[in-house]
Short mmCIF file of C-alpha atoms in Angstrom, two decimals:
data_model
loop_
_atom_site.label_atom_id
_atom_site.label_comp_id
_atom_site.label_asym_id
_atom_site.label_seq_id
_atom_site.Cartn_x
_atom_site.Cartn_y
_atom_site.Cartn_z
CA MET A 513 -60.78 17.61 5.79
CA PRO A 514 -56.98 17.54 6.27
CA ARG A 515 -54.86 16.69 3.28
CA LEU A 516 -52.99 13.38 3.66
CA TRP A 517 -50.49 14.22 0.95
CA LYS A 518 -49.01 17.68 1.16
CA PRO A 519 -47.37 19.38 -1.81
CA GLY A 520 -43.70 18.42 -2.00
CA ASP A 521 -44.03 15.20 0.00
CA ALA A 522 -43.46 13.11 -3.12
CA TYR A 523 -40.07 14.72 -3.66
CA ILE A 524 -39.13 14.10 -0.02
CA TRP A 525 -40.03 10.43 -0.30
CA ILE A 526 -38.18 10.05 -3.60
CA SER A 527 -35.08 11.69 -2.12
CA GLY A 528 -35.26 9.48 0.96
CA LEU A 529 -35.64 6.30 -1.10
CA ALA A 530 -32.77 7.34 -3.37
CA LEU A 531 -30.56 7.96 -0.33
CA MET A 532 -31.53 4.62 1.18
CA ALA A 533 -30.79 2.80 -2.08
CA THR A 534 -27.42 4.51 -2.34
CA LEU A 535 -26.48 3.57 1.22
CA VAL A 536 -27.55 -0.04 0.62
CA MET A 537 -25.41 -0.25 -2.53
CA ILE A 538 -22.40 1.28 -0.76
CA GLY A 539 -22.84 -1.09 2.18
CA GLY A 540 -23.15 -4.06 -0.18
CA LEU A 541 -19.99 -3.06 -2.03
CA LEU A 542 -18.04 -2.68 1.21
CA PHE A 543 -19.36 -6.05 2.43
CA LEU A 544 -18.28 -7.72 -0.82
CA ILE A 545 -14.79 -6.20 -0.66
CA ALA A 546 -14.38 -7.12 3.00
CA THR A 547 -15.54 -10.72 2.62
CA LYS A 548 -13.51 -11.35 -0.55
CA GLY A 549 -10.38 -9.85 0.99
CA LEU A 550 -10.54 -10.94 4.62
CA GLY A 551 -11.89 -14.39 3.73
CA ALA A 552 -8.91 -15.18 1.50
CA MET A 553 -6.60 -15.28 4.52
CA TRP A 554 -8.57 -17.96 6.34
CA PRO A 555 -6.78 -21.36 6.20
CA ASP A 556 -9.49 -23.36 4.41
CA ASP A 557 -9.33 -27.13 4.46
CA ILE A 558 -7.52 -28.71 1.54
CA GLY A 559 -9.25 -31.53 -0.32
CA HIS A 560 -7.89 -34.56 -2.14
CA TYR A 561 -9.99 -34.67 -5.33
CA THR A 562 -10.11 -37.88 -7.40
CA LEU A 563 -11.55 -37.59 -10.92
CA LYS A 564 -13.05 -40.14 -13.31
CA ASP A 565 -10.04 -40.07 -15.61
CA GLY A 566 -7.77 -41.11 -12.73
CA SER A 567 -6.17 -37.71 -12.19
CA VAL A 568 -5.83 -36.48 -8.61
CA TYR A 569 -5.57 -32.91 -7.32
CA LEU A 570 -4.87 -31.50 -3.88
CA GLY A 571 -6.49 -28.11 -3.61
CA GLN A 572 -8.57 -25.59 -1.70
CA LEU A 573 -12.06 -24.71 -2.90
CA ARG A 574 -12.08 -21.14 -4.21
CA GLY A 575 -15.35 -20.92 -6.13
CA ARG A 576 -18.37 -22.69 -7.61
CA GLU A 577 -20.39 -21.57 -10.60
CA LEU A 578 -23.06 -22.68 -13.02
CA VAL A 579 -21.71 -23.85 -16.36
CA ARG A 580 -22.82 -21.50 -19.11
CA GLY A 581 -25.51 -22.76 -21.41
CA THR A 582 -27.22 -24.99 -18.86
CA SER A 583 -30.90 -24.65 -18.06
CA GLY A 584 -33.71 -26.57 -16.43
CA VAL A 585 -33.12 -28.73 -13.37
CA LYS A 586 -29.74 -28.02 -11.82
CA SER A 587 -27.54 -31.02 -10.98
CA ASN A 588 -23.86 -31.69 -10.39
CA SER A 589 -23.37 -31.93 -14.16
CA ASP A 590 -24.33 -28.25 -14.45
CA PHE A 591 -21.76 -26.87 -12.00
CA ARG A 592 -18.01 -26.63 -11.82
CA VAL A 593 -15.65 -25.73 -8.97
CA LYS A 594 -12.44 -23.73 -8.91
CA LEU A 595 -9.58 -25.25 -6.95
CA LYS A 596 -6.38 -23.59 -5.85
CA ILE A 597 -4.02 -26.45 -6.60
CA GLY A 598 -0.73 -24.56 -6.12
CA ASN A 599 2.46 -26.17 -7.46
CA ARG A 600 2.78 -23.64 -10.27
CA ASP A 601 6.30 -24.87 -11.01
CA LEU A 602 4.88 -28.36 -11.65
CA TYR A 603 1.51 -27.67 -13.31
CA GLY A 604 2.13 -24.24 -14.81
CA LEU A 605 -0.94 -22.75 -13.10
CA ASP A 606 -2.27 -22.07 -9.59
CA PHE A 607 -5.99 -22.66 -10.20
CA LYS A 608 -8.01 -25.26 -12.06
CA TRP A 609 -11.71 -25.52 -12.94
CA ILE A 610 -13.19 -29.01 -12.52
CA ASP A 611 -16.72 -30.15 -13.49
CA GLU A 612 -18.50 -31.58 -10.47
CA SER A 613 -19.72 -34.46 -12.61
CA GLU A 614 -16.08 -35.53 -13.08
CA ILE A 615 -15.37 -35.78 -9.34
CA VAL A 616 -15.41 -39.32 -7.98
CA SER A 617 -14.44 -38.65 -4.35
CA ILE A 618 -13.21 -35.88 -2.06
CA ASP A 619 -11.10 -36.63 1.00
CA PHE A 620 -9.51 -34.29 3.53
CA PRO A 621 -6.30 -36.02 4.68
CA LEU A 622 -4.86 -34.72 7.92
CA ASP A 623 -1.26 -34.99 6.64
CA ALA A 624 -1.81 -32.74 3.59
CA VAL A 625 0.70 -29.88 3.81
CA ILE A 626 0.64 -26.37 2.36
CA LEU A 627 3.94 -24.54 2.02
CA GLU A 628 3.98 -20.78 1.40
CA ARG A 629 7.10 -20.08 -0.64
CA ARG A 630 8.99 -16.92 -1.48
CA GLU A 631 8.76 -17.87 -5.17
CA TRP A 632 6.34 -19.90 -7.30
CA GLY A 633 3.42 -19.50 -4.90
CA ASN A 634 2.13 -22.25 -2.62
CA TYR A 635 3.14 -25.90 -2.74
CA HIS A 636 0.52 -28.55 -1.97
CA GLY A 637 1.66 -32.04 -1.16
CA TYR A 638 2.75 -34.54 1.44
CA LEU A 639 5.88 -34.50 3.60
CA LYS A 640 8.28 -37.30 2.63
CA GLU A 641 11.48 -36.44 4.49
CA ILE A 642 13.52 -33.66 6.06
CA ARG A 643 17.23 -33.33 5.39
CA LYS A 644 18.77 -31.66 8.40
CA ASN A 645 22.56 -31.25 8.36
CA GLY A 646 22.88 -34.38 6.24
CA GLN A 647 20.56 -36.37 8.49
CA ILE A 648 17.31 -37.70 7.00
CA ILE A 649 14.12 -37.59 9.08
CA LEU A 650 11.21 -39.46 7.49
CA GLY A 651 7.94 -37.58 7.07
CA SER A 652 6.07 -40.44 8.71
CA SER A 653 7.85 -39.71 11.98
CA PRO A 654 5.43 -38.32 14.64
CA ASP A 655 7.58 -35.24 15.27
CA ALA A 656 8.58 -34.60 11.64
CA PHE A 657 6.08 -31.83 10.90
CA ALA A 658 6.77 -30.05 14.21
CA MET A 659 10.49 -30.22 13.42
CA LEU A 660 9.80 -28.82 9.94
CA LYS A 661 8.00 -25.79 11.40
CA ASP A 662 10.86 -25.18 13.85
CA LEU A 663 13.45 -25.38 11.06
CA ILE A 664 11.41 -22.98 8.89
CA ARG A 665 11.19 -20.58 11.83
CA ASP A 666 14.99 -20.69 12.23
CA ALA A 667 15.44 -20.21 8.47
CA ASN A 668 13.19 -17.14 8.58
CA LYS A 669 15.34 -15.66 11.35
CA THR A 670 18.42 -16.24 9.19
CA TYR A 671 16.62 -14.61 6.25
CA GLU A 672 15.87 -11.57 8.40
CA LYS A 673 19.58 -11.33 9.24
CA ILE A 674 20.35 -11.42 5.52
CA LEU A 675 17.89 -8.62 4.82
CA LYS A 676 19.36 -6.59 7.68
CA ILE A 677 22.82 -6.88 6.15
CA GLU A 678 21.66 -6.24 2.58
CA LYS A 679 19.44 -3.27 3.38
CA GLY A 680 21.22 -2.08 6.49
CA GLU A 681 24.98 -2.59 6.43
CA ILE A 682 25.48 -2.85 2.66
CA GLY A 683 22.92 -0.11 2.05
CA ASP A 684 24.84 2.21 4.39
CA ILE A 685 28.12 1.28 2.69
CA ASN A 686 26.77 1.99 -0.78
CA TYR A 687 25.32 5.28 0.44
CA GLY A 688 28.69 6.28 1.90
CA ILE A 689 30.61 5.29 -1.25
CA GLU A 690 28.21 7.23 -3.46
CA LYS A 691 28.48 10.28 -1.19
CA GLN A 692 32.29 10.30 -1.38
CA ARG A 693 32.19 9.70 -5.14
CA LEU A 694 29.92 12.72 -5.60
CA LYS A 695 32.30 14.84 -3.52
CA LEU A 696 35.20 13.83 -5.75
CA ARG A 697 33.15 14.63 -8.85
CA GLY A 698 32.17 17.97 -7.33
CA LEU A 699 35.84 18.91 -7.00
CA SER A 700 36.38 18.02 -10.65
CA ILE A 701 33.34 20.02 -11.82
CA ARG A 702 34.38 23.10 -9.86
CA GLY A 703 37.96 22.76 -11.12
CA GLU A 704 39.40 22.64 -7.61
CA ALA A 705 42.82 21.00 -7.29
CA ASP A 706 42.97 19.90 -3.67
CA PRO A 707 45.07 16.74 -3.28
CA GLU A 708 44.41 16.64 0.45
CA LYS A 709 40.62 16.47 0.01
CA GLU A 710 40.90 13.98 -2.84
CA SER A 711 43.12 11.73 -0.73
CA LYS A 712 40.67 11.98 2.17
CA TYR A 713 37.68 11.05 0.01
CA ARG A 714 39.50 8.14 -1.65
CA LEU A 715 40.62 6.83 1.74
CA LYS A 716 37.02 6.79 2.96
CA ILE A 717 35.96 4.93 -0.18
CA GLU A 718 38.65 2.31 0.48
CA GLN A 719 37.43 1.94 4.05
CA TYR A 720 33.88 1.46 2.84
CA GLU A 721 35.02 -1.13 0.31
CA ALA A 722 36.87 -3.04 3.04
CA SER A 723 33.70 -3.03 5.15
CA TYR A 724 31.77 -4.23 2.12
CA LYS A 725 34.02 -7.29 1.78
CA VAL A 726 33.39 -8.18 5.44
CA SER A 727 29.61 -7.83 5.00
CA GLU A 728 29.76 -9.84 1.77
CA ALA A 729 31.56 -12.68 3.55
CA ASN A 730 28.90 -12.65 6.28
CA LEU A 731 26.22 -12.77 3.61
CA GLN A 732 27.78 -15.80 1.94
CA ARG A 733 27.92 -17.59 5.29
CA LEU A 734 24.29 -16.80 6.05
CA TYR A 735 23.12 -17.89 2.59
CA THR A 736 24.94 -21.19 3.03
CA GLU A 737 23.27 -21.64 6.41
CA LEU A 738 19.88 -20.63 4.97
CA ASN A 739 19.87 -23.29 2.25
CA ARG A 740 21.63 -26.02 4.20
CA ASN A 741 18.49 -27.80 5.39
CA LYS A 742 15.94 -29.11 2.89
CA VAL A 743 12.54 -30.75 2.79
CA VAL A 744 11.36 -33.34 0.26
CA MET A 745 7.69 -33.07 -0.70
CA VAL A 746 5.57 -35.39 -2.84
CA SER A 747 2.72 -34.15 -5.03
CA THR A 748 -0.49 -36.11 -5.65
CA ASP A 749 0.89 -37.44 -8.94
CA GLY A 750 3.96 -38.88 -7.20
CA ARG A 751 6.51 -36.25 -8.24
CA GLU A 752 9.09 -35.34 -5.63
CA LYS A 753 10.25 -31.80 -5.01
CA VAL A 754 13.33 -30.87 -2.96
CA LEU A 755 12.90 -27.42 -1.41
CA PRO A 756 15.53 -25.49 0.58
CA LEU A 757 13.93 -24.26 3.79
CA GLY A 758 15.23 -20.76 3.09
CA LYS A 759 12.68 -20.48 0.26
CA ILE A 760 9.71 -21.35 2.50
CA VAL A 761 7.84 -18.75 4.54
CA LEU A 762 5.64 -21.08 6.56
CA ALA A 763 4.12 -24.58 6.58
CA PHE A 764 0.73 -25.62 7.89
CA ARG A 765 -1.77 -28.48 7.78
CA PRO A 766 -5.22 -26.85 7.54
CA ASN A 767 -7.11 -30.15 7.87
CA ASP A 768 -5.36 -30.86 11.16
CA MET A 769 -5.99 -27.42 12.68
CA GLY A 770 -8.71 -26.62 15.21
CA VAL A 771 -10.80 -23.44 15.19
CA ALA A 772 -8.63 -21.70 17.80
CA GLU A 773 -5.48 -22.62 15.90
CA LYS A 774 -6.97 -21.32 12.66
CA VAL A 775 -7.94 -18.04 14.31
CA GLY A 776 -4.39 -17.58 15.61
CA PHE A 777 -3.02 -18.43 12.17
CA TYR A 778 -5.42 -15.91 10.59
CA VAL A 779 -4.32 -13.11 12.94
CA LYS A 780 -0.68 -13.86 12.23
CA ARG A 781 -1.34 -13.81 8.49
CA PHE A 782 -3.24 -10.54 8.67
CA TRP A 783 -0.44 -8.88 10.63
CA GLY A 784 2.08 -10.16 8.09
CA PHE A 785 -0.03 -8.66 5.31
CA ILE A 786 0.13 -5.25 6.99
CA SER A 787 3.77 -5.31 8.16
CA ASP A 788 5.68 -7.26 5.47
CA GLU A 789 7.01 -6.26 2.09
CA PRO A 790 5.45 -7.63 -1.12
CA ARG A 791 6.90 -10.56 -3.03
CA GLU A 792 6.05 -12.60 -6.12
CA ALA A 793 5.37 -9.53 -8.32
CA ASN A 794 3.25 -8.07 -5.47
CA THR A 795 0.80 -11.02 -5.53
CA GLU A 796 2.10 -12.42 -2.22
CA GLY A 797 3.46 -11.04 1.03
CA GLY A 798 2.47 -7.72 2.57
CA ILE A 799 1.86 -4.12 1.56
CA PHE A 800 3.60 -2.10 4.28
CA PRO A 801 5.56 0.13 1.83
CA ALA A 802 2.30 1.00 0.05
CA ILE A 803 0.56 1.85 3.34
CA PHE A 804 3.51 3.98 4.44
CA GLY A 805 3.72 5.80 1.11
CA THR A 806 -0.02 6.51 1.02
CA VAL A 807 -0.17 7.93 4.54
CA LEU A 808 3.01 9.99 4.14
CA MET A 809 1.81 11.43 0.82
CA VAL A 810 -1.54 12.44 2.36
CA LEU A 811 0.20 14.08 5.33
CA ILE A 812 2.54 16.10 3.10
CA MET A 813 -0.36 17.08 0.86
CA SER A 814 -2.41 18.20 3.87
CA ILE A 815 0.46 20.27 5.27
CA VAL A 816 0.77 22.06 1.93
CA VAL A 817 -2.87 22.46 0.93
CA MET A 818 -4.15 23.83 4.25
CA PRO A 819 -2.18 27.10 4.46
CA PHE A 820 -2.45 27.85 0.73
CA GLY A 821 -6.17 27.14 0.61
CA VAL A 822 -6.93 29.11 3.76
CA ILE A 823 -4.77 32.10 2.76
CA ALA A 824 -6.40 32.23 -0.70
CA ALA A 825 -9.89 32.07 0.83
CA LEU A 826 -9.01 34.74 3.42
CA TYR A 827 -7.81 37.09 0.72
CA LEU A 828 -10.86 36.55 -1.48
CA ARG A 829 -13.33 36.94 1.40
CA GLU A 830 -11.71 39.38 3.84
CA TYR A 831 -9.22 41.56 1.94
CA ALA A 832 -9.94 41.60 -1.80
CA LYS A 833 -12.23 44.32 -3.13
CA GLN A 834 -15.41 42.55 -4.23
CA GLY A 835 -15.99 43.07 -7.90
CA LEU A 836 -15.77 41.55 -11.36
CA MET A 837 -12.19 40.29 -10.96
CA VAL A 838 -12.93 38.47 -7.69
CA ARG A 839 -16.02 36.87 -9.23
CA ILE A 840 -13.93 35.65 -12.17
CA VAL A 841 -11.35 34.19 -9.78
CA ARG A 842 -14.09 32.36 -7.86
CA ILE A 843 -15.47 30.95 -11.10
CA CYS A 844 -11.98 29.75 -12.04
CA VAL A 845 -11.51 28.12 -8.63
CA ASN A 846 -14.83 26.30 -8.95
CA ASN A 847 -13.93 25.15 -12.46
CA LEU A 848 -10.56 23.86 -11.28
CA ALA A 849 -12.37 21.42 -9.01
CA GLY A 850 -13.82 19.75 -12.11
CA VAL A 851 -10.61 19.44 -14.12
CA PRO A 852 -9.60 15.77 -14.72
CA SER A 853 -6.88 14.64 -12.35
CA ILE A 854 -4.57 13.47 -15.15
CA VAL A 855 -4.37 17.09 -16.35
CA PHE A 856 -2.97 18.07 -12.96
CA GLY A 857 -0.52 15.18 -13.29
CA VAL A 858 0.73 16.48 -16.65
CA PHE A 859 1.07 19.96 -15.16
CA GLY A 860 2.99 18.49 -12.20
CA VAL A 861 5.43 16.77 -14.55
CA GLY A 862 6.08 19.93 -16.52
CA PHE A 863 6.15 22.42 -13.66
CA PHE A 864 7.50 20.48 -10.70
CA LEU A 865 9.67 17.72 -12.21
CA TYR A 866 11.15 19.42 -15.27
CA GLY A 867 10.83 22.99 -14.03
CA ILE A 868 11.53 23.34 -10.31
CA GLY A 869 13.22 19.95 -10.01
CA GLY A 870 15.55 20.69 -12.91
CA ILE A 871 16.53 24.03 -11.36
CA ILE A 872 17.19 22.41 -7.96
CA ASP A 873 19.41 19.77 -9.61
CA SER A 874 21.38 22.33 -11.61
CA VAL A 875 22.02 24.46 -8.50
CA PHE A 876 22.44 22.00 -5.63
CA PHE A 877 23.13 18.61 -7.23
CA LYS A 878 25.47 19.39 -10.13
CA GLU A 879 27.79 16.54 -9.25
CA ALA A 880 24.98 13.97 -9.63
CA LEU A 881 23.99 15.09 -13.14
CA PRO A 882 23.01 13.80 -15.66
CA ASN A 883 21.26 11.47 -13.17
CA PRO A 884 18.41 13.60 -11.75
CA THR A 885 17.79 13.92 -8.02
CA PHE A 886 14.73 16.17 -7.81
CA GLY A 887 14.26 16.36 -11.57
CA THR A 888 12.40 13.05 -11.58
CA GLY A 889 9.31 11.65 -9.93
CA GLY A 890 9.21 11.62 -6.14
CA ILE A 891 6.85 11.74 -3.20
CA LEU A 892 7.30 15.53 -2.85
CA TRP A 893 6.15 16.29 -6.40
CA ALA A 894 3.29 13.79 -6.16
CA SER A 895 2.11 15.43 -2.92
CA LEU A 896 2.32 18.93 -4.39
CA THR A 897 0.41 17.82 -7.48
CA LEU A 898 -2.39 16.45 -5.30
CA ALA A 899 -2.28 19.67 -3.26
CA LEU A 900 -3.01 21.61 -6.45
CA LEU A 901 -5.75 19.13 -7.26
CA THR A 902 -7.50 19.57 -3.92
CA VAL A 903 -6.83 23.23 -3.09
CA PRO A 904 -10.07 24.43 -4.79
CA VAL A 905 -12.05 22.24 -2.38
CA VAL A 906 -10.33 23.83 0.62
CA ILE A 907 -10.80 27.35 -0.77
CA VAL A 908 -14.53 26.90 -1.35
CA ALA A 909 -15.14 25.29 2.06
CA THR A 910 -13.08 27.96 3.85
CA GLU A 911 -14.91 30.77 2.10
CA GLU A 912 -18.24 29.32 3.16
CA GLY A 913 -16.99 29.07 6.73
CA LEU A 914 -15.74 32.65 6.72
CA ALA A 915 -19.05 33.87 5.30
CA SER A 916 -20.95 32.12 8.10
CA VAL A 917 -19.10 34.03 10.84
CA PRO A 918 -21.55 36.77 12.07
CA ARG A 919 -20.63 40.32 11.15
CA ASN A 920 -21.23 41.56 14.70
CA ILE A 921 -18.37 39.39 15.97
CA ARG A 922 -15.95 41.13 13.60
CA GLU A 923 -17.31 44.54 14.50
CA GLY A 924 -17.14 43.80 18.23
CA SER A 925 -13.49 42.81 17.94
CA LEU A 926 -12.64 45.93 15.93
CA ALA A 927 -14.59 48.11 18.40
CA LEU A 928 -12.48 46.77 21.27
CA GLY A 929 -9.33 48.03 19.54
CA ALA A 930 -8.13 44.92 17.68
CA THR A 931 -6.60 45.38 14.26
CA LYS A 932 -8.08 43.69 11.19
CA PHE A 933 -5.28 41.11 11.21
CA GLU A 934 -5.81 40.36 14.92
CA THR A 935 -9.54 40.06 14.35
CA THR A 936 -8.99 37.70 11.43
CA TRP A 937 -6.36 35.58 13.22
CA LYS A 938 -7.91 35.35 16.69
CA VAL A 939 -11.64 35.62 16.02
CA VAL A 940 -12.64 34.85 12.43
CA ILE A 941 -10.35 31.89 11.68
CA PRO A 942 -11.12 30.01 14.94
CA SER A 943 -14.84 30.46 14.30
CA ALA A 944 -14.43 29.13 10.74
CA LEU A 945 -12.15 26.22 11.69
CA PRO A 946 -14.91 23.58 11.46
CA ALA A 947 -15.59 24.58 7.86
CA ILE A 948 -11.85 24.68 7.11
CA LEU A 949 -11.46 21.14 8.46
CA THR A 950 -14.48 20.08 6.42
CA GLY A 951 -12.60 21.20 3.32
CA LEU A 952 -9.52 19.29 4.49
CA ILE A 953 -11.63 16.16 5.03
CA LEU A 954 -12.96 16.38 1.48
CA ALA A 955 -9.45 16.98 0.17
CA ILE A 956 -8.07 13.94 2.01
CA ALA A 957 -10.94 11.76 0.79
CA ARG A 958 -10.26 12.70 -2.82
CA ALA A 959 -6.46 12.68 -2.71
CA THR A 960 -6.09 9.32 -0.97
CA GLY A 961 -7.76 7.42 -3.77
CA GLU A 962 -6.25 9.29 -6.73
CA VAL A 963 -3.99 7.24 -8.99
CA ALA A 964 -3.76 8.87 -12.43
CA PRO A 965 -1.58 11.90 -11.49
CA LEU A 966 0.64 9.73 -9.28
CA MET A 967 1.54 7.38 -12.12
CA ILE A 968 3.55 10.12 -13.80
CA THR A 969 4.81 12.02 -10.76
CA GLY A 970 6.53 9.43 -8.60
CA VAL A 971 4.61 6.25 -7.75
CA VAL A 972 6.20 2.91 -8.70
CA LYS A 973 5.32 -0.77 -8.65
CA LEU A 974 7.99 -1.61 -6.06
CA ALA A 975 10.09 0.93 -4.13
CA PRO A 976 13.38 -0.52 -2.87
CA ASP A 977 13.74 2.11 -0.12
CA LEU A 978 11.23 3.95 2.05
CA PRO A 979 11.30 7.78 1.97
CA ILE A 980 12.48 7.70 5.61
CA ASP A 981 15.77 6.16 6.77
CA GLY A 982 18.71 6.80 9.07
CA HIS A 983 20.67 9.00 6.67
CA PHE A 984 20.55 12.79 6.83
CA PRO A 985 18.14 14.51 6.19
CA PHE A 986 16.21 11.36 7.23
CA LEU A 987 13.12 12.32 5.20
CA HIS A 988 14.02 11.90 1.52
CA LEU A 989 11.27 13.64 -0.40
CA GLU A 990 12.95 12.99 -3.76
CA ARG A 991 12.45 9.21 -3.56
CA LYS A 992 9.80 7.30 -5.41
CA PHE A 993 7.14 5.53 -3.35
CA MET A 994 4.39 2.94 -3.39
CA HIS A 995 0.69 3.77 -3.12
CA LEU A 996 -2.31 1.60 -2.28
CA GLY A 997 -4.38 2.89 -5.19
CA PHE A 998 -1.66 2.17 -7.73
CA HIS A 999 -1.02 -1.18 -6.02
CA ILE A 1000 -4.65 -2.13 -6.73
CA TYR A 1001 -4.30 -1.05 -10.36
CA ASP A 1002 -1.05 -2.97 -10.75
CA LEU A 1003 -2.46 -6.17 -9.25
CA GLY A 1004 -5.71 -5.97 -11.17
CA PHE A 1005 -4.43 -5.08 -14.63
CA GLN A 1006 -0.69 -5.71 -14.84
CA SER A 1007 -0.17 -8.81 -12.71
CA PRO A 1008 1.30 -11.83 -14.53
CA ASN A 1009 -0.91 -14.07 -12.37
CA SER A 1010 -4.29 -12.35 -12.18
CA GLU A 1011 -6.12 -15.22 -10.46
CA ALA A 1012 -3.59 -15.35 -7.61
CA ALA A 1013 -3.72 -11.56 -7.32
CA LYS A 1014 -7.50 -11.33 -6.80
CA PRO A 1015 -7.41 -11.77 -2.99
CA MET A 1016 -4.68 -9.12 -2.76
CA VAL A 1017 -6.79 -6.73 -4.86
CA PHE A 1018 -9.79 -7.05 -2.53
CA MET A 1019 -7.65 -6.91 0.61
CA THR A 1020 -5.73 -3.84 -0.56
CA ALA A 1021 -8.97 -2.10 -1.56
CA PHE A 1022 -10.45 -2.86 1.86
CA LEU A 1023 -7.36 -1.46 3.57
CA LEU A 1024 -7.39 1.68 1.42
CA ILE A 1025 -11.03 2.32 2.34
CA LEU A 1026 -10.17 1.70 5.99
CA ILE A 1027 -7.30 4.23 5.89
CA VAL A 1028 -9.55 6.84 4.25
CA VAL A 1029 -12.19 6.27 6.92
CA ILE A 1030 -9.63 6.53 9.74
CA LEU A 1031 -8.17 9.77 8.35
CA ASN A 1032 -11.63 11.25 7.87
CA ILE A 1033 -12.85 10.20 11.32
CA THR A 1034 -9.77 11.77 12.89
CA ALA A 1035 -10.43 15.04 11.08
CA ILE A 1036 -14.15 14.90 11.91
CA VAL A 1037 -13.45 14.39 15.62
CA ILE A 1038 -11.09 17.38 15.64
CA ARG A 1039 -13.63 19.46 13.74
CA ASN A 1040 -16.45 18.63 16.15
CA ARG A 1041 -14.33 19.55 19.16
CA LEU A 1042 -13.40 22.87 17.58
CA ARG A 1043 -17.04 23.48 16.67
CA LYS A 1044 -18.04 23.10 20.34
CA LYS A 1045 -15.16 25.27 21.47
CA TYR A 1046 -15.84 28.14 19.07
CA ALA A 1047 -19.63 27.78 18.85
CA THR A 1048 -21.53 30.99 18.16
CA SER A 1049 -25.09 31.80 17.28
CA ALA A 1050 -24.40 31.26 13.58
CA VAL A 1051 -21.74 28.55 13.57
#
């Protein structure tokens, strides 16, 4: 009689169930992050809530929960709702919990307006009047809200011009002045008495200062134009608020929007989240600098870790004499993979920042001292620290790939007259490339989400300048940068308004996972193509 349950089947089933449970938990976590993040950008209807005590709130529903301590039959008296009421400058808070038993009525007025502001979060209220060039347009006018959106659009264009001058023209002027100042200081440090050079440098500084005055005058004119037009809003408790249109990002009436209009609004908001800079202590706006810093750091780390990891693995596997010393080195490499990341961060501070960075400053940037250039945190040192963190992974994966290349392939290449180097470069490495890329994939997956070593080697809450600009050498590896992982930590644990930051936390986490997946898929596709190209009987 055949046995229905073979030896070892129980372990197979247990392993399969454990894998299935793990995948379900991972999928559930990703679904939670995606819904919490992506859902926060949808323009939900805004309700007019009237309570028993006569108070009135205009807010969007953001949650509902059972009041603690209740039991038995559940009724409205056992639940409470969380409303995003906005108007932080009026109420002192963005969110408010209200017991459902206290709610008398809920209306959804079509003329309820939400204003996204550059400061103080959203404003919820009703349009009373628009003050355009001294002319007053009543909010009850049929075209008032359409005019308001047009004026806000024009104000945003003016604001973009202001940013272009501040970060473009004035940034270039300040860069030029600082460059000439450092040249003058360099002459003084070297003890060179060259009146002609000094006169030339001072003349350029004067020219830059004259250009600065012109740009400053243009800025003043644009700021006057930006805040010329105003809107008067009324809150549910009757308080009026006069807001310059230059402080408003956009205005919308969610209760008066159709599904198609809401979808278009959602797409626009999502694109703004990806392409804009953060504002309001990172709780509003976009995260483009953090996306840019994360991707650039991973690219620099990959460029560094690949050759060092592959060369180390090649030496250990192909050239080093196998013995006790090589075994000890392999043990050390495997142990390095388990060292806490913060330890690598401390090493990076001591070795890269204070060691190599200090030497670079003392040799090439004497005129800038005591202000450090490379002797402080920057994207280069953060990338190198993560390269050290992930190089054991690349070494181990590469060694396994090299070991899987059949011996007869090496011997065939040598028998045909190729040198050992030619055999290694043209035969062994191409055959092991899939395994090498597997190591790189694992390194990218680990490095992208690391935060602890970055906090002490160059990442900051808000970076005023990107590491890439129009000034030579164009890629400024000494600059500090923003990172998605640190952005999540900052929003979750250091934000002054944690409730308002929750949607940004989920959205940033979702985007970080998405970037990791995209980077890994790209590497996997390349690996699979190479595997087909260099397929052998053992690879």
